[in-house]
């Protein structure tokens, strides 16, 4: 029996996450962080980089790096906000919209394949467990280390 089931759970989550990222990249032809930004823009239209950071819960510097790479592929357009020149807005280009629309069926198939062995009850339980864990992690991050 494992002396540290908590450590085993953390290690399994890490392995599962790496497998998820690899499957996503292989099946969709792009890394998940890029897809998350593209699908957010597809669903929300034009948004500021600050809104992307809040919505996706990604470090601002990481968002900027991702956006630079996506922009170099011609999939997005970035521009200064007309009302507030401190903000940079982002929207999909026509090529970005076409890519997202072409990728949506592959994403649907991937998600269905990934979760085919789970019942609806299993999925509800998994979501509840992960949500609880996320709240615990948030408390740990917010806790005073002293």
GROMACS .gro file of C-alpha atoms in nm:
model
  146
    1UNK     CA    1   0.000   0.000   0.000
    2UNK     CA    2   0.121   0.347  -0.084
    3UNK     CA    3   0.224   0.550   0.222
    4UNK     CA    4   0.142   0.877   0.048
    5UNK     CA    5  -0.183   0.849  -0.153
    6UNK     CA    6  -0.186   1.230  -0.185
    7UNK     CA    7   0.147   1.222  -0.366
    8UNK     CA    8   0.024   0.939  -0.586
    9UNK     CA    9  -0.282   1.148  -0.679
   10UNK     CA   10  -0.065   1.449  -0.768
   11UNK     CA   11   0.170   1.235  -0.976
   12UNK     CA   12  -0.122   1.070  -1.159
   13UNK     CA   13  -0.275   1.408  -1.235
   14UNK     CA   14   0.058   1.520  -1.383
   15UNK     CA   15   0.081   1.211  -1.602
   16UNK     CA   16  -0.280   1.248  -1.712
   17UNK     CA   17  -0.229   1.615  -1.793
   18UNK     CA   18   0.081   1.540  -2.004
   19UNK     CA   19  -0.115   1.270  -2.191
   20UNK     CA   20  -0.400   1.514  -2.249
   21UNK     CA   21  -0.163   1.778  -2.388
   22UNK     CA   22   0.008   1.525  -2.618
   23UNK     CA   23  -0.323   1.388  -2.748
   24UNK     CA   24  -0.455   1.736  -2.807
   25UNK     CA   25  -0.146   1.843  -2.998
   26UNK     CA   26  -0.146   1.525  -3.208
   27UNK     CA   27  -0.518   1.516  -3.287
   28UNK     CA   28  -0.578   1.889  -3.338
   29UNK     CA   29  -0.241   1.981  -3.481
   30UNK     CA   30  -0.182   2.257  -3.229
   31UNK     CA   31  -0.094   2.291  -2.862
   32UNK     CA   32  -0.381   2.327  -2.617
   33UNK     CA   33  -0.276   2.677  -2.497
   34UNK     CA   34  -0.306   2.804  -2.855
   35UNK     CA   35  -0.643   2.634  -2.899
   36UNK     CA   36  -0.776   2.780  -2.574
   37UNK     CA   37  -0.701   3.131  -2.696
   38UNK     CA   38  -0.844   3.069  -3.042
   39UNK     CA   39  -1.167   2.915  -2.914
   40UNK     CA   40  -1.209   3.197  -2.661
   41UNK     CA   41  -1.178   3.455  -2.940
   42UNK     CA   42  -1.412   3.251  -3.159
   43UNK     CA   43  -1.677   3.246  -2.886
   44UNK     CA   44  -1.629   3.598  -2.746
   45UNK     CA   45  -1.525   3.799  -3.051
   46UNK     CA   46  -1.294   4.091  -2.993
   47UNK     CA   47  -1.152   4.103  -2.639
   48UNK     CA   48  -0.866   4.275  -2.462
   49UNK     CA   49  -0.554   4.086  -2.360
   50UNK     CA   50  -0.654   4.158  -1.999
   51UNK     CA   51  -0.989   3.989  -2.056
   52UNK     CA   52  -0.811   3.686  -2.207
   53UNK     CA   53  -0.589   3.660  -1.900
   54UNK     CA   54  -0.891   3.670  -1.667
   55UNK     CA   55  -1.105   3.436  -1.876
   56UNK     CA   56  -0.834   3.173  -1.937
   57UNK     CA   57  -0.658   3.212  -1.601
   58UNK     CA   58  -0.319   3.230  -1.771
   59UNK     CA   59  -0.019   3.438  -1.668
   60UNK     CA   60  -0.017   3.770  -1.863
   61UNK     CA   61   0.336   3.710  -1.995
   62UNK     CA   62   0.234   3.364  -2.119
   63UNK     CA   63  -0.069   3.513  -2.297
   64UNK     CA   64   0.153   3.772  -2.464
   65UNK     CA   65   0.397   3.503  -2.581
   66UNK     CA   66   0.114   3.289  -2.715
   67UNK     CA   67  -0.046   3.584  -2.892
   68UNK     CA   68   0.281   3.680  -3.062
   69UNK     CA   69   0.316   3.327  -3.200
   70UNK     CA   70  -0.049   3.308  -3.308
   71UNK     CA   71  -0.026   3.650  -3.470
   72UNK     CA   72   0.285   3.545  -3.665
   73UNK     CA   73   0.073   3.262  -3.812
   74UNK     CA   74  -0.184   3.516  -3.930
   75UNK     CA   75  -0.461   3.374  -3.711
   76UNK     CA   76  -0.531   3.684  -3.499
   77UNK     CA   77  -0.512   4.060  -3.519
   78UNK     CA   78  -0.398   4.276  -3.228
   79UNK     CA   79  -0.466   4.649  -3.207
   80UNK     CA   80  -0.486   4.932  -2.956
   81UNK     CA   81  -0.828   4.998  -2.805
   82UNK     CA   82  -0.984   5.317  -2.944
   83UNK     CA   83  -1.128   5.425  -2.605
   84UNK     CA   84  -0.830   5.328  -2.390
   85UNK     CA   85  -0.490   5.323  -2.558
   86UNK     CA   86  -0.346   5.128  -2.262
   87UNK     CA   87  -0.540   4.820  -2.376
   88UNK     CA   88  -0.453   4.586  -2.659
   89UNK     CA   89  -0.751   4.415  -2.819
   90UNK     CA   90  -0.739   4.082  -2.998
   91UNK     CA   91  -0.969   3.920  -3.253
   92UNK     CA   92  -0.953   3.628  -3.492
   93UNK     CA   93  -0.852   3.696  -3.849
   94UNK     CA   94  -1.051   3.532  -4.128
   95UNK     CA   95  -0.785   3.258  -4.140
   96UNK     CA   96  -0.816   3.209  -3.762
   97UNK     CA   97  -1.193   3.175  -3.784
   98UNK     CA   98  -1.160   2.922  -4.067
   99UNK     CA   99  -0.905   2.721  -3.868
  100UNK     CA  100  -1.125   2.709  -3.557
  101UNK     CA  101  -1.431   2.604  -3.758
  102UNK     CA  102  -1.231   2.332  -3.936
  103UNK     CA  103  -1.091   2.208  -3.602
  104UNK     CA  104  -1.414   2.196  -3.401
  105UNK     CA  105  -1.523   1.850  -3.530
  106UNK     CA  106  -1.180   1.703  -3.447
  107UNK     CA  107  -1.196   1.849  -3.098
  108UNK     CA  108  -1.542   1.702  -3.046
  109UNK     CA  109  -1.420   1.356  -3.155
  110UNK     CA  110  -1.114   1.382  -2.930
  111UNK     CA  111  -1.319   1.474  -2.624
  112UNK     CA  112  -1.567   1.195  -2.696
  113UNK     CA  113  -1.283   0.943  -2.733
  114UNK     CA  114  -1.104   1.064  -2.419
  115UNK     CA  115  -1.415   1.027  -2.206
  116UNK     CA  116  -1.588   0.730  -2.368
  117UNK     CA  117  -1.518   0.500  -2.072
  118UNK     CA  118  -1.686   0.736  -1.825
  119UNK     CA  119  -2.055   0.725  -1.737
  120UNK     CA  120  -2.244   1.050  -1.681
  121UNK     CA  121  -2.220   0.981  -1.308
  122UNK     CA  122  -1.843   0.927  -1.336
  123UNK     CA  123  -1.806   1.260  -1.515
  124UNK     CA  124  -2.013   1.443  -1.255
  125UNK     CA  125  -1.798   1.294  -0.980
  126UNK     CA  126  -1.474   1.377  -1.163
  127UNK     CA  127  -1.585   1.737  -1.215
  128UNK     CA  128  -1.680   1.767  -0.846
  129UNK     CA  129  -1.349   1.622  -0.730
  130UNK     CA  130  -1.142   1.844  -0.959
  131UNK     CA  131  -1.343   2.151  -0.856
  132UNK     CA  132  -1.282   2.073  -0.490
  133UNK     CA  133  -0.911   2.024  -0.559
  134UNK     CA  134  -0.894   2.354  -0.749
  135UNK     CA  135  -1.050   2.537  -0.452
  136UNK     CA  136  -0.797   2.374  -0.218
  137UNK     CA  137  -0.511   2.475  -0.445
  138UNK     CA  138  -0.641   2.832  -0.459
  139UNK     CA  139  -0.646   2.846  -0.080
  140UNK     CA  140  -0.292   2.708  -0.067
  141UNK     CA  141  -0.170   2.970  -0.315
  142UNK     CA  142  -0.347   3.250  -0.130
  143UNK     CA  143  -0.222   3.136   0.213
  144UNK     CA  144   0.046   3.337   0.387
  145UNK     CA  145   0.368   3.126   0.373
  146UNK     CA  146   0.499   3.263   0.703
   0.00000   0.00000   0.00000
